[in-house]
Short mmCIF file of C-alpha atoms in Angstrom, two decimals:
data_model
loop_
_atom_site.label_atom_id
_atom_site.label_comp_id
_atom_site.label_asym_id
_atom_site.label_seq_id
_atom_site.Cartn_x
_atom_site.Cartn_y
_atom_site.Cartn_z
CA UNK A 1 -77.75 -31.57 56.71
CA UNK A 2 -75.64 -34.50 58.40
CA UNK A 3 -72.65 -35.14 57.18
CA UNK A 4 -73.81 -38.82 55.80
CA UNK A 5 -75.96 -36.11 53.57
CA UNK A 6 -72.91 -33.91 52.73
CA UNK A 7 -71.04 -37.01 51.47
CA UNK A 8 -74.06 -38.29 49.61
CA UNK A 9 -74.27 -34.92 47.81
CA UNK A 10 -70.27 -34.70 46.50
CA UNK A 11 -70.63 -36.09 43.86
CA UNK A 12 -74.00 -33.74 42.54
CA UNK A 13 -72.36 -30.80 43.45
CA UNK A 14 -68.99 -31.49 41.63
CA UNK A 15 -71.40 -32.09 38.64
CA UNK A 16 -73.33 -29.10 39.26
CA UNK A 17 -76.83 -31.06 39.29
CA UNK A 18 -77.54 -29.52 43.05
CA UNK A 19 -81.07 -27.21 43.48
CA UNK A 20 -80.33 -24.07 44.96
CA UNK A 21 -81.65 -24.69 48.28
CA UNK A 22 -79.36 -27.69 48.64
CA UNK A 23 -76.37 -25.88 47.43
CA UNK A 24 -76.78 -23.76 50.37
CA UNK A 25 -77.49 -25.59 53.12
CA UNK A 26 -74.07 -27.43 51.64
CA UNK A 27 -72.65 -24.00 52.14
CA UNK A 28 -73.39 -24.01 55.50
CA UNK A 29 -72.50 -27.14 57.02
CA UNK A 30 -68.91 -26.89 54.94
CA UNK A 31 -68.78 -23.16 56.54
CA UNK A 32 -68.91 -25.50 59.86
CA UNK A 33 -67.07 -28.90 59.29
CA UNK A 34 -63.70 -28.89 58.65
CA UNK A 35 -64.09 -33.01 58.25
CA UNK A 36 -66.53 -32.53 55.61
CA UNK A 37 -64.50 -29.82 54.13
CA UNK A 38 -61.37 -31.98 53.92
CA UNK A 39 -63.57 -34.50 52.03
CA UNK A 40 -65.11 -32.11 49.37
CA UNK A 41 -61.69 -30.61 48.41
CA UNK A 42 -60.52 -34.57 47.82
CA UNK A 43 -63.48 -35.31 46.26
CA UNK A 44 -63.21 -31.70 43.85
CA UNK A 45 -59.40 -32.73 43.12
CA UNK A 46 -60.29 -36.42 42.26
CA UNK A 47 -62.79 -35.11 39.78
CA UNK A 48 -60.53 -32.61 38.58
CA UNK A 49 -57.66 -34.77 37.81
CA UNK A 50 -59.99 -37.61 36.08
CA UNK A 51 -61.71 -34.79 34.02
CA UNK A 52 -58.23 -33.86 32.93
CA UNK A 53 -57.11 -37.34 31.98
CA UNK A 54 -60.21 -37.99 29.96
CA UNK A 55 -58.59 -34.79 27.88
CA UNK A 56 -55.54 -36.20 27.16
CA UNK A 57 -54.30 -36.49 23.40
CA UNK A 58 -53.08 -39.72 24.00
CA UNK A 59 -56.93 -40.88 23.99
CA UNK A 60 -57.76 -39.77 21.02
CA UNK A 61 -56.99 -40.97 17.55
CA UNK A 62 -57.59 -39.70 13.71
CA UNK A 63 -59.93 -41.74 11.82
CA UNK A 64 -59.04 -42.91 8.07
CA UNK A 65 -59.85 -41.03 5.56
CA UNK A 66 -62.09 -43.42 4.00
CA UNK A 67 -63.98 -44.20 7.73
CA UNK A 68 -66.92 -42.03 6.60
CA UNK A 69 -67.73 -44.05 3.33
CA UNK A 70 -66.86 -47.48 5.30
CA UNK A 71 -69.62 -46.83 8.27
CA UNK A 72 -71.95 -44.97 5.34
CA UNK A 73 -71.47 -48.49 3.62
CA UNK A 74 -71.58 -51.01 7.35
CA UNK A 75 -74.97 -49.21 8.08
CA UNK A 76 -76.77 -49.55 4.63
CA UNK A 77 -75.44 -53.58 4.70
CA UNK A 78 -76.79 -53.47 8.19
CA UNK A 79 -80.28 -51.96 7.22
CA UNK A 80 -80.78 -53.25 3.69
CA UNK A 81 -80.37 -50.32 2.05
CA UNK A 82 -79.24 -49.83 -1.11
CA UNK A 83 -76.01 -47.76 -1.81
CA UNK A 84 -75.53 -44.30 -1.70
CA UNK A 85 -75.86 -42.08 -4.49
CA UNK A 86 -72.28 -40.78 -6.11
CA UNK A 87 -71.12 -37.22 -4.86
CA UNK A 88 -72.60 -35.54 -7.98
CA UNK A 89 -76.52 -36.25 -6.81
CA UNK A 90 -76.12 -37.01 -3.83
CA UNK A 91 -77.50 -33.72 -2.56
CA UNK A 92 -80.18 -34.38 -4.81
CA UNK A 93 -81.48 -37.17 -2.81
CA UNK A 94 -83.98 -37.56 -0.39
CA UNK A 95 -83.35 -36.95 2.96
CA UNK A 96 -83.86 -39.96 4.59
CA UNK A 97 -84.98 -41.06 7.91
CA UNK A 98 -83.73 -38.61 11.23
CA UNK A 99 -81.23 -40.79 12.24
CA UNK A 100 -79.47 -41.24 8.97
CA UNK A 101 -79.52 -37.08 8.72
CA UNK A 102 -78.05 -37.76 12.53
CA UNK A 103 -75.58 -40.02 10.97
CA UNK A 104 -74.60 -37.88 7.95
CA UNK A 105 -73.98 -34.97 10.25
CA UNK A 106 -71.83 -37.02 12.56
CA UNK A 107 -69.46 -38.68 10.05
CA UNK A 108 -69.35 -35.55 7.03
CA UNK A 109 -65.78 -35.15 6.21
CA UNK A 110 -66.18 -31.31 6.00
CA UNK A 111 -66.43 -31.63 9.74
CA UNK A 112 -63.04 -33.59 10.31
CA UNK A 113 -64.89 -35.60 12.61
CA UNK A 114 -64.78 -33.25 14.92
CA UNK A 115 -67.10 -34.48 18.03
CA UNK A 116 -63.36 -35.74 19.77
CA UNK A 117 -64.10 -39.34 18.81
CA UNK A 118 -61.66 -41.80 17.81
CA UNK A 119 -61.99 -44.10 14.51
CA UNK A 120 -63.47 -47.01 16.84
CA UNK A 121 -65.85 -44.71 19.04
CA UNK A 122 -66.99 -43.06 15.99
CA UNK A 123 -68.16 -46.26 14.17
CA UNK A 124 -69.85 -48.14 17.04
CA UNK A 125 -71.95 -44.84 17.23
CA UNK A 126 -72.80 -45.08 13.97
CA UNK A 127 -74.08 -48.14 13.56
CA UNK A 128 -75.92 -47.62 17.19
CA UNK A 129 -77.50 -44.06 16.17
CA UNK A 130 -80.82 -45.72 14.56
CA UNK A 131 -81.74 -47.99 17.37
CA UNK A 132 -80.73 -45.88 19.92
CA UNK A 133 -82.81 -42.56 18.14
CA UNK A 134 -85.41 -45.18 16.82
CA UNK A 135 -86.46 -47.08 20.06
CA UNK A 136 -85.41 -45.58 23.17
CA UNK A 137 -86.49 -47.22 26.18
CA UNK A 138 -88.37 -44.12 27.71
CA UNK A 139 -90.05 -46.17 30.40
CA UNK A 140 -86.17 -47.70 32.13
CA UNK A 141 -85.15 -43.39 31.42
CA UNK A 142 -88.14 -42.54 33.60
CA UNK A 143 -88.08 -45.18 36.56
CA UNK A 144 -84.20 -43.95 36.35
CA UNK A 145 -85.32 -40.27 36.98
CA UNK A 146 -87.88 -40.77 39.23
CA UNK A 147 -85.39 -42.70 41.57
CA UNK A 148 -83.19 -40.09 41.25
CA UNK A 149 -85.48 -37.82 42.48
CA UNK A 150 -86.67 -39.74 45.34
CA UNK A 151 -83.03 -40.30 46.34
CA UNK A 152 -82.47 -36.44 46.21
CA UNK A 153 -85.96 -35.47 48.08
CA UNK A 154 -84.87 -37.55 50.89
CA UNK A 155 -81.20 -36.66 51.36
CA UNK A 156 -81.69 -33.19 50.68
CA UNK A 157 -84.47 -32.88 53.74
CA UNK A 158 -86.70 -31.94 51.05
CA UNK A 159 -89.89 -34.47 51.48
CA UNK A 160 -92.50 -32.08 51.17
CA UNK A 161 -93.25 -27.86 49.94
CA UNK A 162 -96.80 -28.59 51.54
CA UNK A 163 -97.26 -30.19 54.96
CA UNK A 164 -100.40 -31.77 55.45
CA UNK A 165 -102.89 -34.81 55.73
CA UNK A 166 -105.41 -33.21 54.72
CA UNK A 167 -106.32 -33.73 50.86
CA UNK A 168 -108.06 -30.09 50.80
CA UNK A 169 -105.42 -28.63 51.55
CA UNK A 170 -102.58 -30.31 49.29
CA UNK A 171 -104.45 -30.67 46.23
CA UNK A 172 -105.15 -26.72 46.08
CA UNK A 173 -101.11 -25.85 46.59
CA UNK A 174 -100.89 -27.19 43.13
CA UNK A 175 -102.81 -24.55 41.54
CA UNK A 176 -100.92 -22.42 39.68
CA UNK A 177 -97.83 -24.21 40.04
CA UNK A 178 -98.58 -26.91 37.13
CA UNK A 179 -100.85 -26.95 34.18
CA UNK A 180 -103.22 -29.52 35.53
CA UNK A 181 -105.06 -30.81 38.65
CA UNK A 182 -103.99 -34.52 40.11
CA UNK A 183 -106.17 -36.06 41.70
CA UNK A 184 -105.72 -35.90 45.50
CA UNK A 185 -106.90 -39.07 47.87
CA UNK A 186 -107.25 -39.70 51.20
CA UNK A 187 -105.42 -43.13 51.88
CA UNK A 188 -105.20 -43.13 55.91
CA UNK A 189 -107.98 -45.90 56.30
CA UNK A 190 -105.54 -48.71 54.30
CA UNK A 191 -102.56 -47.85 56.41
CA UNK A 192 -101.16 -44.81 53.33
CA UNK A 193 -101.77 -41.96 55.60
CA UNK A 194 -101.05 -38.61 53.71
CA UNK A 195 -98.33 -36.32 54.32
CA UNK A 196 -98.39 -33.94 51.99
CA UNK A 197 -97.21 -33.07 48.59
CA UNK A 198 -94.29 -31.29 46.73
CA UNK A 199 -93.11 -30.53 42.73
CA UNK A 200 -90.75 -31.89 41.34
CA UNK A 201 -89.20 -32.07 37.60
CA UNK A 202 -88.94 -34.96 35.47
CA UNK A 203 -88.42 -35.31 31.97
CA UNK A 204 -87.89 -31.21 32.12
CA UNK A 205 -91.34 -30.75 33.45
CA UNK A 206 -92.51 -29.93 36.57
CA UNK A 207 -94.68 -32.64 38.30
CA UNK A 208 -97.13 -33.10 40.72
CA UNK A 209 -95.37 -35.59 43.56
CA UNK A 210 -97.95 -36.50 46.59
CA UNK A 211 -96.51 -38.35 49.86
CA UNK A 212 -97.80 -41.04 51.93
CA UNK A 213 -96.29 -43.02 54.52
CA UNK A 214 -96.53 -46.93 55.21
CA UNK A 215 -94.90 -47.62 58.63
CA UNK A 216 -92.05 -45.55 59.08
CA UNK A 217 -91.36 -46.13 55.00
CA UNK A 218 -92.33 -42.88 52.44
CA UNK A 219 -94.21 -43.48 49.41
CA UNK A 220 -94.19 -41.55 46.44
CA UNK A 221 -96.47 -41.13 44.22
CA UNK A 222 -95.72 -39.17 40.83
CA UNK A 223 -98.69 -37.93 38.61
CA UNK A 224 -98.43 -36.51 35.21
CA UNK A 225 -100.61 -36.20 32.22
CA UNK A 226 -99.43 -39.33 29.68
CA UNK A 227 -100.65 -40.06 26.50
CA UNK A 228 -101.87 -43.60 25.99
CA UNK A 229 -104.80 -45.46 26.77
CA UNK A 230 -104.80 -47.10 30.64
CA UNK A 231 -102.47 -49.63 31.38
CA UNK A 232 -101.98 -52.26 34.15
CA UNK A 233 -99.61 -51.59 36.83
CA UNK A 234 -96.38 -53.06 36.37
CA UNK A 235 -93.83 -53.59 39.07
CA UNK A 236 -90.07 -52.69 38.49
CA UNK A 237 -87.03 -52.58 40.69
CA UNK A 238 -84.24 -49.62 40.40
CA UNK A 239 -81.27 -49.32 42.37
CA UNK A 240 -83.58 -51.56 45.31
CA UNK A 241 -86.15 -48.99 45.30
CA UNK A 242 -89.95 -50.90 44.04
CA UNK A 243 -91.84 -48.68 41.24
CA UNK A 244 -95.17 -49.54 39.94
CA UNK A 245 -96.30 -47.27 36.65
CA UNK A 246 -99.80 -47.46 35.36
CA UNK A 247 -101.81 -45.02 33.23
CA UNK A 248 -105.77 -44.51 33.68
CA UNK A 249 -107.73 -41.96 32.39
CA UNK A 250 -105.13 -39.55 30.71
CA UNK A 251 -102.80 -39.82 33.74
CA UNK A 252 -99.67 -41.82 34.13
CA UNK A 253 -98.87 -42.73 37.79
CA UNK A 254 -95.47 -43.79 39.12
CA UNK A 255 -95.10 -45.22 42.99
CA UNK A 256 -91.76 -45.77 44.60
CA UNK A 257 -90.56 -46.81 48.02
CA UNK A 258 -87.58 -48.03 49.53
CA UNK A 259 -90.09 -50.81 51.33
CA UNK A 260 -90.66 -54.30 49.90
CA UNK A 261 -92.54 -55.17 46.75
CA UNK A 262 -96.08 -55.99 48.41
CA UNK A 263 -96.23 -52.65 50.18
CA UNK A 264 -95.98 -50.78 46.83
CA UNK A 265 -98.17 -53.40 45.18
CA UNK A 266 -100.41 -52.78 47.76
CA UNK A 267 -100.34 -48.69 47.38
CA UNK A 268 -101.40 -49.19 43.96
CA UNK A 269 -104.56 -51.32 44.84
CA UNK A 270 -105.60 -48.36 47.34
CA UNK A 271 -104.57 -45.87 44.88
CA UNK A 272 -107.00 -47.34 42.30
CA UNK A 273 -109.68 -48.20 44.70
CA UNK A 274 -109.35 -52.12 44.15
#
């Protein structure tokens, strides 16, 4: 690692979100650097001290008593629904939808509100739970974690676990390793010349990632089973990196490169034999 990588990585490794083989080659440079030492112990005391001023009392404030029954109330207004039962049958109710069990759980007074969130916190929560639990927008969470991974595969000198152009040989590492077999092509003759493959994990599952070049610029290309019929490819832009997602056949696939918009547009055409 250079230490451009080391000071890349700080802020992962005060978080804990470094992979083992990472950690150590972090190890090993700060064993060596006494410039990139200097800068982790800043970075370490920085975090420290902001992690201890988020814990200050001072932030913190109790709610009303009567905060519970006022969101309870806000909510219902907010959804249509009609008010809640009195205390006596209440428990006799239904249950209602998951996020108004979410909601019930968060703001019971038996629990003193006692997730650390003040009166104000507490309430925009509240009336947040059901379209945040209702409609997430999986697709933006995904492009986010696949970027994330890209970032980390390239600072962390980590681009491949199988070296190779050659689509016999890449496609068979993966057995064994996942619970499926994605589907390995040859790209060198439109200018995507393979360079091998490696796993990663998104959305807490391991997943097949294959590697192609385009110039001196890497393409990714992420394949995982996805439910849904096939899709067109759609082009999105995270943190300057170009994605294109589409689904065909049972697989989703997700593309990414730091190069411009037409190279991954043009990936995808190659990818899908167009």
């Amino acid at each position: 690692m250079s230490c451009d990588d080391i000071r890349a990585l700080l802020a992962a490794r005060a978080d804990g979100e470094l992979g083992a083989a990472d950690s150590l080659r972090m190890d090993a440079h700060l064993a060596t650097c006494s410039a990139c030492t200097d800068a982790a112990v800043q970075h370490d005391a920085t975090v420290h001290a902001l992690r201890q001023g988020l814990r200050a009392p001072g932030l913190y404030a109790k709610a009303p008593a009567d905060l519970a029954a006022r969101v309870r109330l806000a909510v219902q207004a907010e959804a249509g629904m009609r008010p809640a039962l009195p205390s006596a049958t209440r428990g006799r109710s239904a249950a209602g939808s998951p996020w108004q069990r979410l909601l019930g759980w968060l703001i019971t007074p038996s629990r003193g509100l006692g997730l650390g969130l003040g009166a104000g916190a507490l309430a925009a929560v509240a009336l947040g739970v059901g379209v945040f639990v209702g409609r997430p927008d999986t697709v933006a969470l995904t492009a986010h974690d696949i970027t994330a991974s890209h970032v980390r595969a390239l600072l962390g000198a980590r681009e491949t676990d199988v070296l190779s152009s050659d689509r016999h040989t890449v496609k068979p590492w993966f057995n064994g390793r996942i619970d499926y077999a994605p589907p390995v092509t040859d790209l060198a003759a439109r200018g995507f010349p393979l360079i091998g493959g490696r796993l990663d994990y998104i959305d807490g599952r391991p997943v097949a990632v294959l590697v192609y070049r385009s110039a001196q610029h890497p393409v990714d290309l992420y394949v995982r089973p996805e439910a849904g019929g096939d899709t067109d490819p759609a082009l999105r832009t995270e943190r300057g990196y170009q994605l294109m997602h589409w689904r065909s056949a049972g697989m989703g696939y997700w593309a990414i490169t730091d190069a411009s918009a037409d190279v991954v547009q043009a990936f995808e055409r190659a990818v899908r034999g167009n």
